[in-house]
Amino acid sequence: MKVRKAVIPAAGLGTRLLPATKSVPKEMLPIVDKPTLQYVVEEAVKSGIEDILILTNRSKSSMEDYFDYHPELEEKLRASGREEEADAIRGIADLANIVFMRQKETLGLGHAVYCARSFTGDEPFAVLLGDDVMDGEKPVTLQLVEAAEEYGCSAVGARHVALDQIGKYCTLRYEEMPGEDKIFRLLDAIEKPRPEEIFSDFAILGRYVFTPGIFTALADQKPGYGGEIQLTDAIARLAKRETVLAVDFEGRRFDTGNVPGYLETVVEYALSSPEYGGWMREFILKKARELS
Ligand code: UTP
C-alpha cells in the first residue's frame, strides 16, 4: 500500500479563538510569518503526499486564495527586484495539488473526514488536523505513513499525556506488538473520557493514516461527545474490524486552536527562527528582567 493523498480538516468554527476567528480562520493565523495551514501542508508534502484535500466552510475562503497564484503581487515584487520573495509567493501555490471542499454543516471531525470519501476513493490516506503543528525531525505524518505501509493498515499518531489532562483528549486501550517499542495495536478508544472511563494516558494527537475502512465506520457513526460525529468513535469501531496501529511518534506537537496554545507556538517558532530567533531571545530576557 502507498499513501499519496491527504485530507486536512479545517472547517471548524474555532470558537476558542474568538473574536479573531469571526472572520479569520484559525488555520490562517500566522506562526511568525506563515499561516498555521502552510506548516501543515508542508508536513504533508515532506511525507510524500502529492494530492491534498482541504475541508473548509463558507467563511474561510481566504484559505483557497492563499494556495492560489497572485500574479499582481508577484509582478509588483519582481518589478522592485524582490525576485526571491516573488518565487516564494508563487511556490506556495505549487507545494502540492491542493483542492478544496466545503463541509456544509459543522457536524464534527468524523463528519469532515467522511466528506472526503469521493476524493480518496479506495486509496489509503493521511489526515492532518489543520490547527495542529508538529515539528518532528522526521515529519510525524511520515512516521505514520511508514508504519501504515509496513503493516498494510491504519495508523494513528499517539502520545502519553498527563493523566489529569486526558479528559481533554481521548484515551486508548492498546497492546504491544512483537518486536516494536513505539508501535502498538489499538484496541479501543474513548473521546474526552470521564474519570471512570480512562483506559490509559495514551491519546491520539492530530495525525492519522486510514484505509478506506474508516468510511464504513463513519457511514453510520452516531453523534458522540458534544453531539458531534467523533472521528475517535469511528476509529474505535474500525479497530474492532481491522488492525489499527497507535504510533508513539517523535516530535513536538503544538495545538494552535486555543489562546495559550497559539501564543506558545508563536514564541517557540519565533525562538527557533533563523531570522527572528536572536531578537526574540533578547526580548524575552529583557522582559524577564523587567518582571523579576
Ligand atoms: P476542533 O474541535 O479543534 O476545532 O477540531 P473547532 O471545532 O474549530 O474548535 P472550537 O472548539 O470551536 O474552538 C479539530 C480539527 O477538526 C476540524 C477543525 O477545523 C480542526 O482543524 N473540524 C472540526 C472540521 O473540519 N469540521 C468540524 O465539523 C469540526
PDB file of C-alpha atoms and ligand atoms in Angstrom:
ATOM      1  CA  MET A   1       0.000   0.000   0.000  1.00  0.00           C
ATOM      2  CA  LYS A   2       1.158   3.525  -0.820  1.00  0.00           C
ATOM      3  CA  VAL A   3      -0.161   6.697   0.843  1.00  0.00           C
ATOM      4  CA  ARG A   4      -0.293   9.543  -1.694  1.00  0.00           C
ATOM      5  CA  LYS A   5      -3.302  11.536  -0.551  1.00  0.00           C
ATOM      6  CA  ALA A   6      -4.035  13.646   2.494  1.00  0.00           C
ATOM      7  CA  VAL A   7      -7.097  15.304   3.952  1.00  0.00           C
ATOM      8  CA  ILE A   8      -6.785  18.410   6.112  1.00  0.00           C
ATOM      9  CA  PRO A   9      -9.974  19.153   8.042  1.00  0.00           C
ATOM     10  CA  ALA A  10     -10.055  22.919   8.563  1.00  0.00           C
ATOM     11  CA  ALA A  11     -13.787  23.569   8.631  1.00  0.00           C
ATOM     12  CA  GLY A  12     -14.253  24.002  12.393  1.00  0.00           C
ATOM     13  CA  LEU A  13     -15.658  27.239  13.800  1.00  0.00           C
ATOM     14  CA  GLY A  14     -12.641  27.955  16.005  1.00  0.00           C
ATOM     15  CA  THR A  15     -14.761  29.298  18.849  1.00  0.00           C
ATOM     16  CA  ARG A  16     -11.877  29.175  21.342  1.00  0.00           C
ATOM     17  CA  LEU A  17     -10.075  31.897  19.409  1.00  0.00           C
ATOM     18  CA  LEU A  18     -12.961  34.341  19.094  1.00  0.00           C
ATOM     19  CA  PRO A  19     -13.237  37.191  18.292  1.00  0.00           C
ATOM     20  CA  ALA A  20     -10.251  36.837  15.872  1.00  0.00           C
ATOM     21  CA  THR A  21     -11.813  33.777  14.227  1.00  0.00           C
ATOM     22  CA  LYS A  22     -15.062  35.593  13.491  1.00  0.00           C
ATOM     23  CA  SER A  23     -13.574  36.478  10.104  1.00  0.00           C
ATOM     24  CA  VAL A  24     -10.030  34.985  10.062  1.00  0.00           C
ATOM     25  CA  PRO A  25      -9.822  31.168  10.012  1.00  0.00           C
ATOM     26  CA  LYS A  26      -7.679  29.929  12.918  1.00  0.00           C
ATOM     27  CA  GLU A  27      -5.697  27.930  10.341  1.00  0.00           C
ATOM     28  CA  MET A  28      -4.698  31.254   8.720  1.00  0.00           C
ATOM     29  CA  LEU A  29      -3.343  32.885  11.887  1.00  0.00           C
ATOM     30  CA  PRO A  30       0.397  33.451  11.492  1.00  0.00           C
ATOM     31  CA  ILE A  31       3.076  31.484  13.304  1.00  0.00           C
ATOM     32  CA  VAL A  32       5.881  34.058  12.886  1.00  0.00           C
ATOM     33  CA  ASP A  33       5.374  34.797   9.163  1.00  0.00           C
ATOM     34  CA  LYS A  34       3.468  31.807   7.769  1.00  0.00           C
ATOM     35  CA  PRO A  35      -0.087  30.689   8.486  1.00  0.00           C
ATOM     36  CA  THR A  36      -0.536  27.511  10.517  1.00  0.00           C
ATOM     37  CA  LEU A  37      -2.064  25.794   7.490  1.00  0.00           C
ATOM     38  CA  GLN A  38       1.135  26.202   5.464  1.00  0.00           C
ATOM     39  CA  TYR A  39       3.153  24.322   8.107  1.00  0.00           C
ATOM     40  CA  VAL A  40       0.573  21.526   7.946  1.00  0.00           C
ATOM     41  CA  VAL A  41       0.646  21.371   4.122  1.00  0.00           C
ATOM     42  CA  GLU A  42       4.481  21.378   4.172  1.00  0.00           C
ATOM     43  CA  GLU A  43       4.493  18.443   6.612  1.00  0.00           C
ATOM     44  CA  ALA A  44       2.211  16.500   4.255  1.00  0.00           C
ATOM     45  CA  VAL A  45       4.453  17.269   1.267  1.00  0.00           C
ATOM     46  CA  LYS A  46       7.604  16.231   3.196  1.00  0.00           C
ATOM     47  CA  SER A  47       5.803  12.964   3.978  1.00  0.00           C
ATOM     48  CA  GLY A  48       5.450  12.086   0.286  1.00  0.00           C
ATOM     49  CA  ILE A  49       1.865  13.298  -0.158  1.00  0.00           C
ATOM     50  CA  GLU A  50       1.005  14.528  -3.671  1.00  0.00           C
ATOM     51  CA  ASP A  51      -2.728  15.318  -3.517  1.00  0.00           C
ATOM     52  CA  ILE A  52      -4.318  17.276  -0.679  1.00  0.00           C
ATOM     53  CA  LEU A  53      -7.952  17.998   0.090  1.00  0.00           C
ATOM     54  CA  ILE A  54      -8.589  20.863   2.496  1.00  0.00           C
ATOM     55  CA  LEU A  55     -12.035  20.871   4.078  1.00  0.00           C
ATOM     56  CA  THR A  56     -13.291  24.371   4.518  1.00  0.00           C
ATOM     57  CA  ASN A  57     -16.518  26.282   5.127  1.00  0.00           C
ATOM     58  CA  ARG A  58     -18.363  29.312   3.788  1.00  0.00           C
ATOM     59  CA  SER A  59     -16.449  31.837   5.878  1.00  0.00           C
ATOM     60  CA  LYS A  60     -12.965  30.503   5.161  1.00  0.00           C
ATOM     61  CA  SER A  61     -12.324  31.325   1.500  1.00  0.00           C
ATOM     62  CA  SER A  62      -9.028  33.063   2.423  1.00  0.00           C
ATOM     63  CA  MET A  63      -7.521  29.541   2.626  1.00  0.00           C
ATOM     64  CA  GLU A  64      -8.280  28.995  -1.082  1.00  0.00           C
ATOM     65  CA  ASP A  65      -6.839  32.401  -2.001  1.00  0.00           C
ATOM     66  CA  TYR A  66      -3.661  31.635  -0.083  1.00  0.00           C
ATOM     67  CA  PHE A  67      -2.874  28.493  -2.088  1.00  0.00           C
ATOM     68  CA  ASP A  68      -3.615  30.175  -5.446  1.00  0.00           C
ATOM     69  CA  TYR A  69      -1.311  32.298  -7.643  1.00  0.00           C
ATOM     70  CA  HIS A  70      -1.304  36.060  -7.059  1.00  0.00           C
ATOM     71  CA  PRO A  71       0.060  37.488 -10.382  1.00  0.00           C
ATOM     72  CA  GLU A  72      -0.437  41.121  -9.395  1.00  0.00           C
ATOM     73  CA  LEU A  73       1.551  40.772  -6.183  1.00  0.00           C
ATOM     74  CA  GLU A  74       4.284  38.741  -7.909  1.00  0.00           C
ATOM     75  CA  GLU A  75       4.583  41.338 -10.663  1.00  0.00           C
ATOM     76  CA  LYS A  76       4.925  44.130  -8.126  1.00  0.00           C
ATOM     77  CA  LEU A  77       7.627  42.246  -6.203  1.00  0.00           C
ATOM     78  CA  ARG A  78       9.559  41.396  -9.384  1.00  0.00           C
ATOM     79  CA  ALA A  79       9.302  44.976 -10.640  1.00  0.00           C
ATOM     80  CA  SER A  80      11.094  46.120  -7.497  1.00  0.00           C
ATOM     81  CA  GLY A  81      13.769  43.409  -7.741  1.00  0.00           C
ATOM     82  CA  ARG A  82      12.310  41.217  -4.973  1.00  0.00           C
ATOM     83  CA  GLU A  83      12.647  38.050  -7.092  1.00  0.00           C
ATOM     84  CA  GLU A  84      13.227  35.683  -4.179  1.00  0.00           C
ATOM     85  CA  GLU A  85      10.061  36.796  -2.401  1.00  0.00           C
ATOM     86  CA  ALA A  86       8.085  36.584  -5.652  1.00  0.00           C
ATOM     87  CA  ASP A  87       9.319  32.996  -6.157  1.00  0.00           C
ATOM     88  CA  ALA A  88       8.400  32.133  -2.573  1.00  0.00           C
ATOM     89  CA  ILE A  89       4.886  33.555  -3.038  1.00  0.00           C
ATOM     90  CA  ARG A  90       4.440  31.505  -6.232  1.00  0.00           C
ATOM     91  CA  GLY A  91       5.917  28.407  -4.564  1.00  0.00           C
ATOM     92  CA  ILE A  92       3.091  28.323  -2.001  1.00  0.00           C
ATOM     93  CA  ALA A  93       0.575  27.553  -4.756  1.00  0.00           C
ATOM     94  CA  ASP A  94       2.875  24.889  -6.224  1.00  0.00           C
ATOM     95  CA  LEU A  95       3.506  22.981  -2.969  1.00  0.00           C
ATOM     96  CA  ALA A  96       1.124  20.177  -3.978  1.00  0.00           C
ATOM     97  CA  ASN A  97      -2.097  19.500  -5.903  1.00  0.00           C
ATOM     98  CA  ILE A  98      -4.464  21.147  -3.463  1.00  0.00           C
ATOM     99  CA  VAL A  99      -8.232  21.008  -3.814  1.00  0.00           C
ATOM    100  CA  PHE A 100     -10.918  22.372  -1.530  1.00  0.00           C
ATOM    101  CA  MET A 101     -14.308  21.089  -0.473  1.00  0.00           C
ATOM    102  CA  ARG A 102     -16.845  22.676   1.804  1.00  0.00           C
ATOM    103  CA  GLN A 103     -18.176  20.826   4.793  1.00  0.00           C
ATOM    104  CA  LYS A 104     -21.634  22.330   4.506  1.00  0.00           C
ATOM    105  CA  GLU A 105     -22.571  21.690   8.136  1.00  0.00           C
ATOM    106  CA  THR A 106     -20.128  21.668  11.036  1.00  0.00           C
ATOM    107  CA  LEU A 107     -21.176  18.275  12.366  1.00  0.00           C
ATOM    108  CA  GLY A 108     -17.804  17.239  13.786  1.00  0.00           C
ATOM    109  CA  LEU A 109     -14.378  15.953  12.764  1.00  0.00           C
ATOM    110  CA  GLY A 110     -15.733  12.499  11.861  1.00  0.00           C
ATOM    111  CA  HIS A 111     -18.237  14.095   9.503  1.00  0.00           C
ATOM    112  CA  ALA A 112     -15.498  16.277   7.954  1.00  0.00           C
ATOM    113  CA  VAL A 113     -13.388  13.186   7.194  1.00  0.00           C
ATOM    114  CA  TYR A 114     -16.445  11.388   5.791  1.00  0.00           C
ATOM    115  CA  CYS A 115     -16.886  14.274   3.306  1.00  0.00           C
ATOM    116  CA  ALA A 116     -13.509  13.273   1.781  1.00  0.00           C
ATOM    117  CA  ARG A 117     -14.612   9.838   0.556  1.00  0.00           C
ATOM    118  CA  SER A 118     -15.008  10.804  -3.118  1.00  0.00           C
ATOM    119  CA  PHE A 119     -11.537  12.418  -3.053  1.00  0.00           C
ATOM    120  CA  THR A 120      -9.744   9.400  -1.587  1.00  0.00           C
ATOM    121  CA  GLY A 121     -11.738   6.716  -3.427  1.00  0.00           C
ATOM    122  CA  ASP A 122     -10.362   3.295  -2.488  1.00  0.00           C
ATOM    123  CA  GLU A 123      -6.876   4.575  -1.577  1.00  0.00           C
ATOM    124  CA  PRO A 124      -5.388   4.878   1.906  1.00  0.00           C
ATOM    125  CA  PHE A 125      -4.940   8.486   3.010  1.00  0.00           C
ATOM    126  CA  ALA A 126      -3.447  10.641   5.739  1.00  0.00           C
ATOM    127  CA  VAL A 127      -5.410  13.091   7.886  1.00  0.00           C
ATOM    128  CA  LEU A 128      -3.665  16.119   9.387  1.00  0.00           C
ATOM    129  CA  LEU A 129      -5.669  18.441  11.624  1.00  0.00           C
ATOM    130  CA  GLY A 130      -5.411  21.957  10.262  1.00  0.00           C
ATOM    131  CA  ASP A 131      -4.729  23.618  13.616  1.00  0.00           C
ATOM    132  CA  ASP A 132      -2.082  21.193  14.943  1.00  0.00           C
ATOM    133  CA  VAL A 133       1.546  21.931  14.076  1.00  0.00           C
ATOM    134  CA  MET A 134       4.120  19.151  14.514  1.00  0.00           C
ATOM    135  CA  ASP A 135       7.872  19.612  14.330  1.00  0.00           C
ATOM    136  CA  GLY A 136       9.358  16.113  14.353  1.00  0.00           C
ATOM    137  CA  GLU A 137      12.866  15.754  12.878  1.00  0.00           C
ATOM    138  CA  LYS A 138      11.202  13.141  10.677  1.00  0.00           C
ATOM    139  CA  PRO A 139       7.742  14.539   9.779  1.00  0.00           C
ATOM    140  CA  VAL A 140       5.124  12.993  12.065  1.00  0.00           C
ATOM    141  CA  THR A 141       2.882  12.091   9.122  1.00  0.00           C
ATOM    142  CA  LEU A 142       5.815  10.272   7.515  1.00  0.00           C
ATOM    143  CA  GLN A 143       6.320   8.261  10.726  1.00  0.00           C
ATOM    144  CA  LEU A 144       2.673   7.130  10.471  1.00  0.00           C
ATOM    145  CA  VAL A 145       2.839   6.523   6.717  1.00  0.00           C
ATOM    146  CA  GLU A 146       5.878   4.252   7.189  1.00  0.00           C
ATOM    147  CA  ALA A 147       4.150   2.211   9.917  1.00  0.00           C
ATOM    148  CA  ALA A 148       0.890   2.006   7.928  1.00  0.00           C
ATOM    149  CA  GLU A 149       2.677   0.958   4.722  1.00  0.00           C
ATOM    150  CA  GLU A 150       4.810  -1.627   6.532  1.00  0.00           C
ATOM    151  CA  TYR A 151       1.812  -3.307   8.197  1.00  0.00           C
ATOM    152  CA  GLY A 152      -0.737  -2.516   5.447  1.00  0.00           C
ATOM    153  CA  CYS A 153      -3.269  -0.970   7.826  1.00  0.00           C
ATOM    154  CA  SER A 154      -4.433   2.261   9.510  1.00  0.00           C
ATOM    155  CA  ALA A 155      -2.187   4.080  11.992  1.00  0.00           C
ATOM    156  CA  VAL A 156      -2.858   6.965  14.387  1.00  0.00           C
ATOM    157  CA  GLY A 157      -0.328   9.297  15.994  1.00  0.00           C
ATOM    158  CA  ALA A 158      -0.370   8.909  19.784  1.00  0.00           C
ATOM    159  CA  ARG A 159       1.448  10.297  22.784  1.00  0.00           C
ATOM    160  CA  HIS A 160       1.401   9.875  26.551  1.00  0.00           C
ATOM    161  CA  VAL A 161      -0.194  12.919  28.165  1.00  0.00           C
ATOM    162  CA  ALA A 162      -0.557  13.906  31.835  1.00  0.00           C
ATOM    163  CA  LEU A 163      -3.335  11.724  33.290  1.00  0.00           C
ATOM    164  CA  ASP A 164      -5.100  14.740  34.792  1.00  0.00           C
ATOM    165  CA  GLN A 165      -5.303  16.213  31.254  1.00  0.00           C
ATOM    166  CA  ILE A 166      -6.523  13.086  29.452  1.00  0.00           C
ATOM    167  CA  GLY A 167     -10.161  14.220  29.702  1.00  0.00           C
ATOM    168  CA  LYS A 168      -9.331  16.904  27.117  1.00  0.00           C
ATOM    169  CA  TYR A 169      -8.117  14.286  24.625  1.00  0.00           C
ATOM    170  CA  CYS A 170      -9.105  10.666  24.092  1.00  0.00           C
ATOM    171  CA  THR A 171      -7.896   7.593  25.970  1.00  0.00           C
ATOM    172  CA  LEU A 172      -6.605   4.450  24.268  1.00  0.00           C
ATOM    173  CA  ARG A 173      -6.682   0.770  25.181  1.00  0.00           C
ATOM    174  CA  TYR A 174      -3.817  -0.923  23.361  1.00  0.00           C
ATOM    175  CA  GLU A 175      -1.489  -3.906  23.368  1.00  0.00           C
ATOM    176  CA  GLU A 176       2.162  -4.413  22.488  1.00  0.00           C
ATOM    177  CA  MET A 177       3.278  -5.606  19.076  1.00  0.00           C
ATOM    178  CA  PRO A 178       6.066  -8.206  18.820  1.00  0.00           C
ATOM    179  CA  GLY A 179       9.454  -6.563  18.146  1.00  0.00           C
ATOM    180  CA  GLU A 180       8.118  -2.990  18.372  1.00  0.00           C
ATOM    181  CA  ASP A 181       8.592  -0.460  21.156  1.00  0.00           C
ATOM    182  CA  LYS A 182       6.940   2.578  19.553  1.00  0.00           C
ATOM    183  CA  ILE A 183       4.135   0.880  17.650  1.00  0.00           C
ATOM    184  CA  PHE A 184       1.154  -0.644  19.440  1.00  0.00           C
ATOM    185  CA  ARG A 185      -2.080  -2.252  18.381  1.00  0.00           C
ATOM    186  CA  LEU A 186      -5.070  -0.097  19.214  1.00  0.00           C
ATOM    187  CA  LEU A 187      -7.973  -1.985  20.797  1.00  0.00           C
ATOM    188  CA  ASP A 188     -10.379   0.741  21.883  1.00  0.00           C
ATOM    189  CA  ALA A 189     -10.667   4.496  22.238  1.00  0.00           C
ATOM    190  CA  ILE A 190     -12.956   6.899  24.101  1.00  0.00           C
ATOM    191  CA  GLU A 191     -13.179  10.593  23.208  1.00  0.00           C
ATOM    192  CA  LYS A 192     -12.999  13.070  26.136  1.00  0.00           C
ATOM    193  CA  PRO A 193     -13.275  10.271  28.744  1.00  0.00           C
ATOM    194  CA  ARG A 194     -14.865  10.745  32.163  1.00  0.00           C
ATOM    195  CA  PRO A 195     -12.520   9.679  35.029  1.00  0.00           C
ATOM    196  CA  GLU A 196     -14.142   6.238  35.323  1.00  0.00           C
ATOM    197  CA  GLU A 197     -13.699   5.614  31.565  1.00  0.00           C
ATOM    198  CA  ILE A 198      -9.932   6.208  31.360  1.00  0.00           C
ATOM    199  CA  PHE A 199      -8.055   3.248  29.776  1.00  0.00           C
ATOM    200  CA  SER A 200      -4.582   4.834  29.823  1.00  0.00           C
ATOM    201  CA  ASP A 201      -2.669   8.108  29.474  1.00  0.00           C
ATOM    202  CA  PHE A 202      -2.081   7.306  25.777  1.00  0.00           C
ATOM    203  CA  ALA A 203      -4.039   9.661  23.469  1.00  0.00           C
ATOM    204  CA  ILE A 204      -4.401  10.306  19.730  1.00  0.00           C
ATOM    205  CA  LEU A 205      -2.958  13.670  18.700  1.00  0.00           C
ATOM    206  CA  GLY A 206      -3.813  15.237  15.354  1.00  0.00           C
ATOM    207  CA  ARG A 207      -2.323  12.863  12.751  1.00  0.00           C
ATOM    208  CA  TYR A 208      -3.747   9.705  11.179  1.00  0.00           C
ATOM    209  CA  VAL A 209      -3.441   7.320   8.232  1.00  0.00           C
ATOM    210  CA  PHE A 210      -6.575   5.418   7.275  1.00  0.00           C
ATOM    211  CA  THR A 211      -7.574   2.619   4.985  1.00  0.00           C
ATOM    212  CA  PRO A 212     -10.946   3.215   3.241  1.00  0.00           C
ATOM    213  CA  GLY A 213     -12.397   1.032   6.041  1.00  0.00           C
ATOM    214  CA  ILE A 214     -12.794   4.219   8.103  1.00  0.00           C
ATOM    215  CA  PHE A 215     -15.638   5.285   5.787  1.00  0.00           C
ATOM    216  CA  THR A 216     -17.597   2.122   6.553  1.00  0.00           C
ATOM    217  CA  ALA A 217     -17.341   3.015  10.233  1.00  0.00           C
ATOM    218  CA  LEU A 218     -18.161   6.699   9.635  1.00  0.00           C
ATOM    219  CA  ALA A 219     -21.141   5.933   7.359  1.00  0.00           C
ATOM    220  CA  ASP A 220     -23.385   5.051  10.281  1.00  0.00           C
ATOM    221  CA  GLN A 221     -21.470   6.724  13.107  1.00  0.00           C
ATOM    222  CA  LYS A 222     -23.886   8.216  15.649  1.00  0.00           C
ATOM    223  CA  PRO A 223     -23.105  11.591  17.239  1.00  0.00           C
ATOM    224  CA  GLY A 224     -20.940  11.220  20.343  1.00  0.00           C
ATOM    225  CA  TYR A 225     -19.282  13.664  22.737  1.00  0.00           C
ATOM    226  CA  GLY A 226     -20.685  17.195  22.350  1.00  0.00           C
ATOM    227  CA  GLY A 227     -23.346  15.941  19.909  1.00  0.00           C
ATOM    228  CA  GLU A 228     -20.679  15.782  17.137  1.00  0.00           C
ATOM    229  CA  ILE A 229     -19.766  12.886  14.825  1.00  0.00           C
ATOM    230  CA  GLN A 230     -16.500  11.965  16.524  1.00  0.00           C
ATOM    231  CA  LEU A 231     -13.618  10.521  14.495  1.00  0.00           C
ATOM    232  CA  THR A 232     -12.369   8.745  17.639  1.00  0.00           C
ATOM    233  CA  ASP A 233     -15.649   6.779  17.908  1.00  0.00           C
ATOM    234  CA  ALA A 234     -15.252   5.580  14.308  1.00  0.00           C
ATOM    235  CA  ILE A 235     -11.585   4.651  14.954  1.00  0.00           C
ATOM    236  CA  ALA A 236     -12.676   2.545  17.952  1.00  0.00           C
ATOM    237  CA  ARG A 237     -15.140   0.677  15.702  1.00  0.00           C
ATOM    238  CA  LEU A 238     -12.575   0.321  12.901  1.00  0.00           C
ATOM    239  CA  ALA A 239     -10.124  -1.217  15.381  1.00  0.00           C
ATOM    240  CA  LYS A 240     -12.633  -3.989  16.079  1.00  0.00           C
ATOM    241  CA  ARG A 241     -12.745  -4.916  12.358  1.00  0.00           C
ATOM    242  CA  GLU A 242      -9.220  -4.176  11.110  1.00  0.00           C
ATOM    243  CA  THR A 243      -5.760  -3.651  12.550  1.00  0.00           C
ATOM    244  CA  VAL A 244      -5.207  -0.059  13.666  1.00  0.00           C
ATOM    245  CA  LEU A 245      -1.767   0.919  14.936  1.00  0.00           C
ATOM    246  CA  ALA A 246      -1.073   3.556  17.583  1.00  0.00           C
ATOM    247  CA  VAL A 247       2.346   5.043  16.829  1.00  0.00           C
ATOM    248  CA  ASP A 248       4.128   6.787  19.707  1.00  0.00           C
ATOM    249  CA  PHE A 249       5.564   9.432  17.411  1.00  0.00           C
ATOM    250  CA  GLU A 250       8.676  11.538  17.882  1.00  0.00           C
ATOM    251  CA  GLY A 251       8.453  15.311  17.706  1.00  0.00           C
ATOM    252  CA  ARG A 252       6.689  18.162  19.405  1.00  0.00           C
ATOM    253  CA  ARG A 253       3.037  18.951  18.902  1.00  0.00           C
ATOM    254  CA  PHE A 254       1.587  22.445  19.112  1.00  0.00           C
ATOM    255  CA  ASP A 255      -2.151  22.969  19.403  1.00  0.00           C
ATOM    256  CA  THR A 256      -2.805  26.400  17.920  1.00  0.00           C
ATOM    257  CA  GLY A 257      -6.572  26.129  18.421  1.00  0.00           C
ATOM    258  CA  ASN A 258      -6.739  27.890  21.792  1.00  0.00           C
ATOM    259  CA  VAL A 259      -5.185  31.142  23.030  1.00  0.00           C
ATOM    260  CA  PRO A 260      -2.411  29.768  25.331  1.00  0.00           C
ATOM    261  CA  GLY A 261      -1.532  27.064  22.774  1.00  0.00           C
ATOM    262  CA  TYR A 262      -1.383  29.601  19.975  1.00  0.00           C
ATOM    263  CA  LEU A 263       0.823  32.009  21.954  1.00  0.00           C
ATOM    264  CA  GLU A 264       3.170  29.181  22.983  1.00  0.00           C
ATOM    265  CA  THR A 265       3.523  28.099  19.349  1.00  0.00           C
ATOM    266  CA  VAL A 266       4.328  31.612  18.153  1.00  0.00           C
ATOM    267  CA  VAL A 267       7.011  32.090  20.841  1.00  0.00           C
ATOM    268  CA  GLU A 268       8.601  28.658  20.222  1.00  0.00           C
ATOM    269  CA  TYR A 269       8.725  29.165  16.458  1.00  0.00           C
ATOM    270  CA  ALA A 270       9.977  32.738  16.811  1.00  0.00           C
ATOM    271  CA  LEU A 271      12.789  31.481  19.080  1.00  0.00           C
ATOM    272  CA  SER A 272      13.869  28.886  16.533  1.00  0.00           C
ATOM    273  CA  SER A 273      13.548  31.208  13.538  1.00  0.00           C
ATOM    274  CA  PRO A 274      16.918  31.967  11.867  1.00  0.00           C
ATOM    275  CA  GLU A 275      15.697  35.491  11.144  1.00  0.00           C
ATOM    276  CA  TYR A 276      13.963  36.470  14.378  1.00  0.00           C
ATOM    277  CA  GLY A 277      15.328  33.962  16.944  1.00  0.00           C
ATOM    278  CA  GLY A 278      18.069  36.225  18.289  1.00  0.00           C
ATOM    279  CA  TRP A 279      15.729  39.191  18.562  1.00  0.00           C
ATOM    280  CA  MET A 280      13.034  37.100  20.286  1.00  0.00           C
ATOM    281  CA  ARG A 281      15.508  35.713  22.829  1.00  0.00           C
ATOM    282  CA  GLU A 282      16.760  39.204  23.719  1.00  0.00           C
ATOM    283  CA  PHE A 283      13.208  40.454  24.009  1.00  0.00           C
ATOM    284  CA  ILE A 284      12.176  37.608  26.352  1.00  0.00           C
ATOM    285  CA  LEU A 285      15.290  38.081  28.533  1.00  0.00           C
ATOM    286  CA  LYS A 286      14.650  41.827  28.755  1.00  0.00           C
ATOM    287  CA  LYS A 287      11.015  41.208  29.712  1.00  0.00           C
ATOM    288  CA  ALA A 288      12.043  38.587  32.295  1.00  0.00           C
ATOM    289  CA  ARG A 289      14.454  41.088  33.907  1.00  0.00           C
ATOM    290  CA  GLU A 290      11.730  43.725  33.996  1.00  0.00           C
ATOM    291  CA  LEU A 291       9.292  41.285  35.589  1.00  0.00           C
ATOM    292  CA  SER A 292      11.631  39.849  38.234  1.00  0.00           C
TER     293      SER A 292
HETATM  294  P1  UTP B   1     -11.504  21.376  16.921  1.00  0.00           P
HETATM  295  O1  UTP B   1     -12.577  20.916  17.802  1.00  0.00           O
HETATM  296  O2  UTP B   1     -10.173  21.648  17.492  1.00  0.00           O
HETATM  297  O3  UTP B   1     -11.919  22.673  16.097  1.00  0.00           O
HETATM  298  O4  UTP B   1     -11.395  20.364  15.710  1.00  0.00           O
HETATM  299  P2  UTP B   1     -13.099  23.691  16.265  1.00  0.00           P
HETATM  300  O5  UTP B   1     -14.412  22.994  16.342  1.00  0.00           O
HETATM  301  O6  UTP B   1     -12.881  24.667  15.159  1.00  0.00           O
HETATM  302  O7  UTP B   1     -12.681  24.383  17.652  1.00  0.00           O
HETATM  303  P3  UTP B   1     -13.510  25.148  18.766  1.00  0.00           P
HETATM  304  O8  UTP B   1     -13.745  24.115  19.838  1.00  0.00           O
HETATM  305  O9  UTP B   1     -14.764  25.732  18.180  1.00  0.00           O
HETATM  306  O10 UTP B   1     -12.558  26.211  19.237  1.00  0.00           O
HETATM  307  C1  UTP B   1     -10.163  19.798  15.257  1.00  0.00           C
HETATM  308  C2  UTP B   1      -9.989  19.998  13.758  1.00  0.00           C
HETATM  309  O11 UTP B   1     -11.105  19.499  13.044  1.00  0.00           O
HETATM  310  C3  UTP B   1     -11.669  20.490  12.207  1.00  0.00           C
HETATM  311  C4  UTP B   1     -11.217  21.819  12.799  1.00  0.00           C
HETATM  312  O12 UTP B   1     -11.120  22.828  11.787  1.00  0.00           O
HETATM  313  C5  UTP B   1      -9.830  21.472  13.371  1.00  0.00           C
HETATM  314  O13 UTP B   1      -8.817  21.548  12.395  1.00  0.00           O
HETATM  315  N1  UTP B   1     -13.140  20.325  12.177  1.00  0.00           N
HETATM  316  C6  UTP B   1     -13.828  20.215  13.332  1.00  0.00           C
HETATM  317  C7  UTP B   1     -13.769  20.268  10.960  1.00  0.00           C
HETATM  318  O14 UTP B   1     -13.129  20.364   9.884  1.00  0.00           O
HETATM  319  N2  UTP B   1     -15.123  20.114  10.945  1.00  0.00           N
HETATM  320  C8  UTP B   1     -15.863  20.002  12.076  1.00  0.00           C
HETATM  321  O15 UTP B   1     -17.110  19.845  11.971  1.00  0.00           O
HETATM  322  C9  UTP B   1     -15.192  20.059  13.301  1.00  0.00           C
END
